[in-house]
Coordinates of C-alpha atoms and ligand atoms in Angstrom, one line a residue:
M1 CA -14.5 3.1 18.0
N2 CA -14.8 5.5 15.3
N3 CA -11.8 7.8 15.6
S4 CA -12.4 10.6 13.2
A5 CA -9.0 12.2 13.9
A6 CA -7.5 9.2 12.1
M7 CA -7.3 8.9 8.3
I8 CA -7.6 5.1 8.8
S9 CA -8.8 3.5 11.9
I10 CA -8.8 -0.3 12.1
N11 CA -10.6 -1.9 15.0
N12 CA -10.4 -5.6 16.1
L13 CA -10.1 -6.8 12.5
R14 CA -10.3 -10.6 12.1
K15 CA -10.0 -12.7 9.0
F16 CA -10.2 -16.4 8.5
F17 CA -9.2 -18.5 5.5
G18 CA -11.2 -21.7 6.1
T19 CA -10.5 -22.5 9.7
N20 CA -7.1 -20.7 9.8
E21 CA -7.3 -17.4 11.6
I22 CA -5.0 -15.1 9.6
L23 CA -5.8 -11.8 11.3
K24 CA -6.4 -12.1 15.0
G25 CA -7.8 -8.8 16.0
I26 CA -5.8 -6.0 14.5
N27 CA -6.1 -2.5 15.9
L28 CA -4.3 0.3 14.1
D29 CA -4.7 4.0 13.6
V30 CA -3.0 6.0 10.9
K31 CA -3.3 9.8 11.0
N32 CA -3.5 12.1 8.0
G33 CA -0.1 12.4 6.4
E34 CA 1.5 9.6 8.5
V35 CA 3.7 6.9 7.0
L36 CA 3.3 3.5 8.7
V37 CA 5.7 0.8 7.9
I38 CA 4.7 -2.8 8.6
I39 CA 7.4 -5.5 9.0
G40 CA 7.1 -9.1 10.0
P41 CA 7.8 -12.6 8.8
S42 CA 6.4 -14.2 5.7
G43 CA 2.9 -15.5 6.4
S44 CA 2.2 -13.2 9.3
G45 CA -0.8 -11.6 7.5
K46 CA 0.7 -8.3 6.2
S47 CA -0.7 -8.7 2.7
T48 CA -4.1 -9.9 4.0
L49 CA -4.3 -6.8 6.2
L50 CA -3.6 -4.5 3.2
R51 CA -6.0 -6.4 1.0
C52 CA -8.7 -6.0 3.6
I53 CA -8.1 -2.3 3.7
K54 CA -8.3 -2.1 -0.1
G55 CA -11.4 -4.2 0.0
L56 CA -9.9 -7.1 -1.9
E57 CA -10.6 -9.4 1.0
R58 CA -13.6 -9.2 3.2
P59 CA -12.8 -9.3 6.9
D60 CA -14.9 -11.7 9.1
S61 CA -15.3 -9.1 11.8
G62 CA -14.0 -5.8 13.0
T63 CA -14.2 -2.4 11.4
I64 CA -12.2 -0.1 9.1
Y65 CA -12.9 3.6 9.1
I66 CA -11.6 5.9 6.4
E67 CA -11.8 9.5 7.7
G68 CA -14.5 8.5 10.0
Q69 CA -16.6 6.7 7.4
K70 CA -17.1 3.0 7.8
L71 CA -15.7 0.9 5.0
D72 CA -18.7 -1.4 4.5
E73 CA -20.1 -2.9 1.3
R74 CA -23.6 -2.0 2.4
N75 CA -22.7 1.7 2.5
K76 CA -23.7 3.5 -0.6
N77 CA -20.4 5.4 -0.6
Y78 CA -18.4 2.1 -0.4
R79 CA -17.0 2.3 -4.0
V80 CA -16.0 5.9 -3.6
L81 CA -14.2 5.2 -0.3
Q82 CA -12.5 2.2 -1.9
Q83 CA -11.3 4.3 -4.9
E84 CA -9.7 6.6 -2.4
I85 CA -7.3 3.9 -1.4
G86 CA -4.5 3.3 -3.9
M87 CA -2.5 0.0 -3.8
V88 CA 0.8 -1.0 -5.2
F89 CA 1.7 -4.6 -5.4
Q90 CA 4.9 -6.6 -5.3
H91 CA 4.5 -7.8 -8.9
F92 CA 3.3 -4.5 -10.4
N93 CA 0.0 -5.9 -11.8
L94 CA 0.2 -3.5 -14.8
F95 CA -2.1 -4.2 -17.8
P96 CA 0.3 -5.9 -20.2
H97 CA -1.5 -4.9 -23.4
M98 CA -1.5 -1.2 -22.5
T99 CA 1.3 1.3 -22.7
A100 CA 2.6 3.1 -19.6
L101 CA 0.3 6.1 -20.3
Q102 CA -2.7 3.9 -21.1
N103 CA -2.2 2.1 -17.8
V104 CA -2.2 5.4 -16.0
I105 CA -5.3 6.9 -17.6
E106 CA -7.4 3.7 -17.7
G107 CA -8.8 4.2 -14.1
P108 CA -9.6 7.9 -14.4
I109 CA -11.4 7.4 -17.7
T110 CA -13.4 4.2 -17.0
V111 CA -14.0 4.5 -13.2
K112 CA -14.0 8.3 -12.7
K113 CA -15.4 9.1 -16.1
M114 CA -12.8 11.8 -16.6
P115 CA -12.7 13.2 -20.1
R116 CA -9.9 11.6 -22.1
D117 CA -7.9 14.7 -22.8
K118 CA -7.9 15.7 -19.1
A119 CA -6.9 12.1 -18.1
I120 CA -4.0 12.3 -20.6
E121 CA -2.8 15.6 -19.3
K122 CA -2.9 14.4 -15.7
G123 CA -1.4 11.0 -16.7
L124 CA 1.6 12.7 -18.4
N125 CA 2.2 14.8 -15.3
L126 CA 2.2 11.7 -13.2
L127 CA 4.6 9.9 -15.5
K128 CA 6.8 13.0 -15.3
K129 CA 6.6 12.9 -11.5
V130 CA 7.9 9.4 -11.4
G131 CA 10.6 10.2 -14.0
L132 CA 9.1 8.2 -16.9
L133 CA 7.7 10.7 -19.3
D134 CA 10.0 9.4 -22.0
K135 CA 8.5 5.9 -21.5
K136 CA 4.9 6.9 -21.9
D137 CA 4.4 4.8 -25.1
E138 CA 6.2 1.7 -23.9
Y139 CA 4.5 -1.5 -23.0
P140 CA 5.3 -3.1 -19.6
S141 CA 7.3 -5.9 -21.3
R142 CA 9.8 -3.3 -22.4
L143 CA 10.2 -1.7 -19.0
S144 CA 12.6 -2.6 -16.2
G145 CA 11.1 -3.8 -12.9
G146 CA 11.8 -0.4 -11.3
Q147 CA 10.1 1.4 -14.2
K148 CA 7.1 -0.9 -14.1
Q149 CA 6.7 -0.2 -10.4
R150 CA 7.0 3.5 -10.9
V151 CA 4.2 3.3 -13.6
A152 CA 2.2 1.3 -11.1
I153 CA 2.6 4.1 -8.5
A154 CA 1.6 6.7 -11.1
R155 CA -1.4 4.6 -12.0
A156 CA -2.5 4.4 -8.4
L157 CA -2.0 8.2 -7.9
A158 CA -4.1 8.9 -11.0
M159 CA -7.1 7.9 -9.0
Q160 CA -6.3 10.7 -6.5
P161 CA -6.1 8.5 -3.5
K162 CA -6.2 9.7 0.1
I163 CA -4.2 6.7 1.2
M164 CA -1.5 4.7 -0.6
L165 CA -0.9 1.1 0.4
F166 CA 2.4 -0.5 -0.7
D167 CA 2.8 -4.3 -0.4
E168 CA 6.5 -5.1 -0.6
P169 CA 6.9 -2.8 -3.6
T170 CA 10.6 -3.4 -4.1
S171 CA 11.0 -7.1 -3.1
A172 CA 10.7 -8.3 -6.7
L173 CA 13.3 -5.9 -8.0
D174 CA 17.0 -6.3 -8.8
P175 CA 18.9 -4.5 -6.0
E176 CA 20.1 -1.7 -8.3
L177 CA 16.5 -0.8 -9.1
V178 CA 15.2 -0.6 -5.5
Q179 CA 16.3 3.0 -4.8
E180 CA 14.5 4.6 -7.8
V181 CA 11.2 3.2 -6.4
L182 CA 12.0 4.1 -2.8
N183 CA 12.9 7.7 -4.0
V184 CA 9.4 8.1 -5.6
M185 CA 7.8 6.8 -2.3
K186 CA 9.9 9.2 -0.2
E187 CA 8.9 12.1 -2.4
L188 CA 5.2 11.1 -2.0
A189 CA 5.7 10.9 1.8
G190 CA 7.3 14.3 1.8
E191 CA 4.2 15.7 0.0
G192 CA 2.1 14.5 2.9
M193 CA 0.5 11.4 1.5
T194 CA -0.9 9.0 4.1
M195 CA 0.9 5.7 3.4
I196 CA 1.0 2.1 4.8
V197 CA 4.1 0.4 3.5
V198 CA 4.9 -3.3 4.0
T199 CA 8.6 -3.4 3.4
H200 CA 11.8 -4.8 4.8
E201 CA 13.8 -1.8 3.5
M202 CA 15.0 -0.7 6.9
G203 CA 16.8 2.4 5.6
F204 CA 13.5 3.6 4.1
A205 CA 11.7 2.8 7.3
K206 CA 14.2 4.7 9.5
E207 CA 14.2 7.7 7.2
V208 CA 10.5 7.9 6.3
A209 CA 8.3 6.1 8.7
D210 CA 6.5 7.9 11.5
K211 CA 5.6 4.5 13.1
V212 CA 6.7 0.9 12.6
V213 CA 4.5 -2.0 13.3
F214 CA 5.8 -5.6 13.8
M215 CA 3.3 -8.2 12.8
D216 CA 3.6 -11.9 13.7
D217 CA 1.1 -14.7 13.3
G218 CA -1.8 -12.4 12.6
M219 CA -1.2 -10.0 15.4
I220 CA 0.6 -6.7 16.0
L221 CA 3.2 -7.6 18.6
E222 CA 4.9 -4.3 18.8
E223 CA 4.7 -0.8 17.5
G224 CA 6.6 2.4 17.9
S225 CA 8.9 4.9 16.3
P226 CA 11.5 3.4 14.0
N227 CA 14.3 4.4 16.4
V228 CA 12.7 2.4 19.2
I229 CA 11.6 -0.6 17.2
F230 CA 15.0 -1.0 15.5
S231 CA 17.3 -0.2 18.3
D232 CA 15.4 -1.3 21.3
P233 CA 12.7 -3.9 20.4
K234 CA 10.8 -5.1 23.4
H235 CA 9.5 -8.4 22.1
I236 CA 11.8 -11.4 21.6
R237 CA 10.2 -12.2 18.3
T238 CA 10.8 -8.7 17.0
R239 CA 14.4 -9.0 18.0
N240 CA 14.8 -12.4 16.3
F241 CA 13.1 -11.1 13.2
L242 CA 15.3 -8.0 13.0
G243 CA 18.4 -10.1 13.7
K244 CA 17.6 -12.1 10.6
I245 CA 17.1 -9.2 8.2
I246 CA 19.5 -6.5 9.2
Ligands
ADP1 P1 2.4 -12.0 4.5 O1 2.0 -11.0 3.5 O2 2.7 -11.5 5.8 O3 3.5 -12.9 4.0 P2 -0.2 -13.2 3.9 O4 -1.2 -12.2 4.3 O5 0.1 -13.3 2.4 O6 1.1 -13.0 4.8 O7 -0.7 -14.6 4.3 C1 -1.0 -14.9 5.7 C2 -1.5 -16.3 5.8 O8 -2.7 -16.4 5.1 C3 -0.5 -17.3 5.1 O9 -0.5 -18.5 5.9 C4 -1.2 -17.6 3.8 O10 -0.9 -18.9 3.3 C5 -2.7 -17.4 4.1 N1 -3.4 -17.0 3.0 C6 -3.3 -15.8 2.3 N2 -4.2 -15.7 1.3 C7 -4.9 -16.8 1.3 C8 -6.0 -17.3 0.5 N3 -6.5 -16.5 -0.5 N4 -6.5 -18.5 0.9 C9 -6.0 -19.2 1.9 N5 -5.0 -18.8 2.6 C10 -4.4 -17.6 2.4
MG2 MG1 2.8 -10.5 1.7

């Protein structure tokens, strides 16, 4: 059902790749300003779920509502809704031939038709926010993984998203670079951004998440507050999974 109190409402979402059912009826609500952390083993469908929300994969059935509006290619506001969802990937996906600043202003200029000087002004503010103003003219190849990911976050924010999706944003980083990215994400959460974060950074989840969801084999097996999920998981598979990563 369309739950207009939710920023995102996902209802019975199913996705097949060929004959493999990858998402087996996902139901999920995220309220405005909430941070949802998704955990679960590799191959459980976490990325596919985020990609469906971002519109990078088309679900076979089920619905996704953003602030009460159905995310549907046939709706004329589909593109606008899709732009309101920012996504950050494990492998950054920056444009390699563009500087940090060019990466950040590209979307606002080409998609939102923002005047260049305004886009630059906003872009510089965002690079400042993620602590990279001094790197504005560097190309991605000259940035560390943590810096690249922070540029990627600034680039997503430049589109003024209502929701930010993070797909294992720190899993490709050297351990000493993880915290600088998590800190930017924490700050964003503190500002009230609605976020869905796939991560196995339990410290982050405990500190920042309002709700943690455990996914396994295309289903949500368990959800609850981080305290409950981490200290008293109900499902044997959640317990086994947490036993492996903690
Ligand atoms: P997770 O992010 O939890 O590791 P994924 O969503 O990436 O899981 O993948 C879930 C399952 O879907 C895996 O078995 C994966 O091989 C399969 N899968 C993902 N993307 C595709 C695709 N484009 N084509 C076929 N199978 C895919
Ligand atoms: Mg994944």
